[in-house]
Amino acid sequence: MSKGKELSFTLNNKPVTVEVEPHTILLDLLREKLGLTGTKRGCGEGECGACTVIVNNEAVNACLYPAWKVENCSVLTVEGLGSEENLHPLQEAFLETGAVQCGFCTPGMLMSSYALLQKTPDPDDDEIKTALAGNLCRCTGYVKILEAVKKAAYKMKQSEVNEEK
Ligand code: FES
Ligand code: FES
């Protein structure tokens, strides 16, 4: 049996060291080895965005991303975005606007939106559409998702203003 290699990285702001096989894909590492099943497997081919996570501030498709590439990187999954008791503004906004229906696409949508808002805190419609172009939703028709991202941007701006007061 092939021997795995130790991989160390930061996952949701905590250091992690795990053994991985050379061919392990990040999505399998997260879901199967580390039990973080919030990140979904849709197509498994880089087409649907259900598996989107953030690696060093960039949204990536975890279903195509070799696990070894996250060595010394910072990885953020939906589990690290917020908690049930303390939702991230994006999670609040998605719920408030009805942008969550079956919910299967939601973790990926949230993570792509998060990556966008880190770089572009006040995005216009086209910027949101471009950022979410790789995330498919069968249920919502996207209008509510667009609205949710704008609402989250507003909430995040307001909380910054409040912090400055
Ligand atoms: S599961 Fe990764 S893009 Fe569809
Ligand atoms: S809410 Fe069902 S796929 Fe998007």
PDB file of N, CA and C in Angstrom, residues 12-14 36 76-93 95 110-111 114:
ATOM      1  N   ASN A  12     -10.024  26.752   8.233  1.00  0.00           N
ATOM      2  CA  ASN A  12     -10.975  27.539   9.025  1.00  0.00           C
ATOM      3  C   ASN A  12     -10.300  28.138  10.265  1.00  0.00           C
ATOM      4  N   ASN A  13      -9.131  28.707  10.010  1.00  0.00           N
ATOM      5  CA  ASN A  13      -8.334  29.432  11.018  1.00  0.00           C
ATOM      6  C   ASN A  13      -7.693  28.547  12.086  1.00  0.00           C
ATOM      7  N   LYS A  14      -7.674  27.231  11.856  1.00  0.00           N
ATOM      8  CA  LYS A  14      -6.971  26.354  12.820  1.00  0.00           C
ATOM      9  C   LYS A  14      -5.938  25.513  12.080  1.00  0.00           C
ATOM     10  N   LEU A  36     -15.882  17.482   6.956  1.00  0.00           N
ATOM     11  CA  LEU A  36     -16.533  18.772   6.684  1.00  0.00           C
ATOM     12  C   LEU A  36     -17.427  18.615   5.448  1.00  0.00           C
ATOM     13  N   LEU A  76     -10.559  28.052   3.623  1.00  0.00           N
ATOM     14  CA  LEU A  76     -11.807  28.406   4.313  1.00  0.00           C
ATOM     15  C   LEU A  76     -12.954  27.649   3.645  1.00  0.00           C
ATOM     16  N   THR A  77     -13.739  26.948   4.470  1.00  0.00           N
ATOM     17  CA  THR A  77     -14.929  26.269   3.956  1.00  0.00           C
ATOM     18  C   THR A  77     -16.156  26.936   4.580  1.00  0.00           C
ATOM     19  N   VAL A  78     -17.319  26.497   4.156  1.00  0.00           N
ATOM     20  CA  VAL A  78     -18.545  27.109   4.682  1.00  0.00           C
ATOM     21  C   VAL A  78     -18.630  26.946   6.202  1.00  0.00           C
ATOM     22  N   GLU A  79     -18.029  25.887   6.728  1.00  0.00           N
ATOM     23  CA  GLU A  79     -18.056  25.693   8.188  1.00  0.00           C
ATOM     24  C   GLU A  79     -17.289  26.792   8.919  1.00  0.00           C
ATOM     25  N   GLY A  80     -16.344  27.428   8.201  1.00  0.00           N
ATOM     26  CA  GLY A  80     -15.539  28.469   8.828  1.00  0.00           C
ATOM     27  C   GLY A  80     -16.099  29.867   8.605  1.00  0.00           C
ATOM     28  N   LEU A  81     -17.157  29.931   7.812  1.00  0.00           N
ATOM     29  CA  LEU A  81     -17.714  31.252   7.475  1.00  0.00           C
ATOM     30  C   LEU A  81     -18.507  31.825   8.650  1.00  0.00           C
ATOM     31  N   GLY A  82     -19.341  31.007   9.216  1.00  0.00           N
ATOM     32  CA  GLY A  82     -20.141  31.440  10.368  1.00  0.00           C
ATOM     33  C   GLY A  82     -20.643  30.206  11.075  1.00  0.00           C
ATOM     34  N   SER A  83     -21.349  30.400  12.178  1.00  0.00           N
ATOM     35  CA  SER A  83     -21.908  29.245  12.873  1.00  0.00           C
ATOM     36  C   SER A  83     -23.414  29.467  12.992  1.00  0.00           C
ATOM     37  N   GLU A  84     -24.124  28.442  13.447  1.00  0.00           N
ATOM     38  CA  GLU A  84     -25.581  28.593  13.583  1.00  0.00           C
ATOM     39  C   GLU A  84     -25.940  29.744  14.503  1.00  0.00           C
ATOM     40  N   GLU A  85     -25.128  29.910  15.544  1.00  0.00           N
ATOM     41  CA  GLU A  85     -25.407  30.975  16.516  1.00  0.00           C
ATOM     42  C   GLU A  85     -24.923  32.324  15.999  1.00  0.00           C
ATOM     43  N   ASN A  86     -23.967  32.297  15.106  1.00  0.00           N
ATOM     44  CA  ASN A  86     -23.347  33.543  14.673  1.00  0.00           C
ATOM     45  C   ASN A  86     -23.145  33.493  13.154  1.00  0.00           C
ATOM     46  N   LEU A  87     -24.247  33.695  12.437  1.00  0.00           N
ATOM     47  CA  LEU A  87     -24.180  33.592  10.980  1.00  0.00           C
ATOM     48  C   LEU A  87     -23.356  34.732  10.392  1.00  0.00           C
ATOM     49  N   HIS A  88     -22.675  34.427   9.304  1.00  0.00           N
ATOM     50  CA  HIS A  88     -21.972  35.468   8.555  1.00  0.00           C
ATOM     51  C   HIS A  88     -23.046  36.325   7.853  1.00  0.00           C
ATOM     52  N   PRO A  89     -22.782  37.627   7.636  1.00  0.00           N
ATOM     53  CA  PRO A  89     -23.755  38.466   6.931  1.00  0.00           C
ATOM     54  C   PRO A  89     -24.229  37.860   5.604  1.00  0.00           C
ATOM     55  N   LEU A  90     -23.354  37.157   4.926  1.00  0.00           N
ATOM     56  CA  LEU A  90     -23.771  36.507   3.673  1.00  0.00           C
ATOM     57  C   LEU A  90     -24.821  35.436   3.949  1.00  0.00           C
ATOM     58  N   GLN A  91     -24.602  34.659   4.984  1.00  0.00           N
ATOM     59  CA  GLN A  91     -25.573  33.600   5.321  1.00  0.00           C
ATOM     60  C   GLN A  91     -26.914  34.218   5.724  1.00  0.00           C
ATOM     61  N   GLU A  92     -26.849  35.283   6.517  1.00  0.00           N
ATOM     62  CA  GLU A  92     -28.086  35.976   6.910  1.00  0.00           C
ATOM     63  C   GLU A  92     -28.820  36.472   5.671  1.00  0.00           C
ATOM     64  N   ALA A  93     -28.067  37.139   4.789  1.00  0.00           N
ATOM     65  CA  ALA A  93     -28.686  37.753   3.612  1.00  0.00           C
ATOM     66  C   ALA A  93     -29.288  36.694   2.689  1.00  0.00           C
ATOM     67  N   LEU A  95     -30.525  33.838   3.571  1.00  0.00           N
ATOM     68  CA  LEU A  95     -31.770  33.358   4.196  1.00  0.00           C
ATOM     69  C   LEU A  95     -32.865  34.417   4.084  1.00  0.00           C
ATOM     70  N   LEU A 110     -22.034  30.794  -1.397  1.00  0.00           N
ATOM     71  CA  LEU A 110     -21.544  31.629  -0.287  1.00  0.00           C
ATOM     72  C   LEU A 110     -20.044  31.846  -0.399  1.00  0.00           C
ATOM     73  N   MET A 111     -19.318  30.794  -0.722  1.00  0.00           N
ATOM     74  CA  MET A 111     -17.859  30.928  -0.748  1.00  0.00           C
ATOM     75  C   MET A 111     -17.401  31.782  -1.938  1.00  0.00           C
ATOM     76  N   TYR A 114     -18.193  35.254  -0.960  1.00  0.00           N
ATOM     77  CA  TYR A 114     -17.246  35.722   0.059  1.00  0.00           C
ATOM     78  C   TYR A 114     -15.943  36.184  -0.617  1.00  0.00           C
TER      79      TYR A 114
END
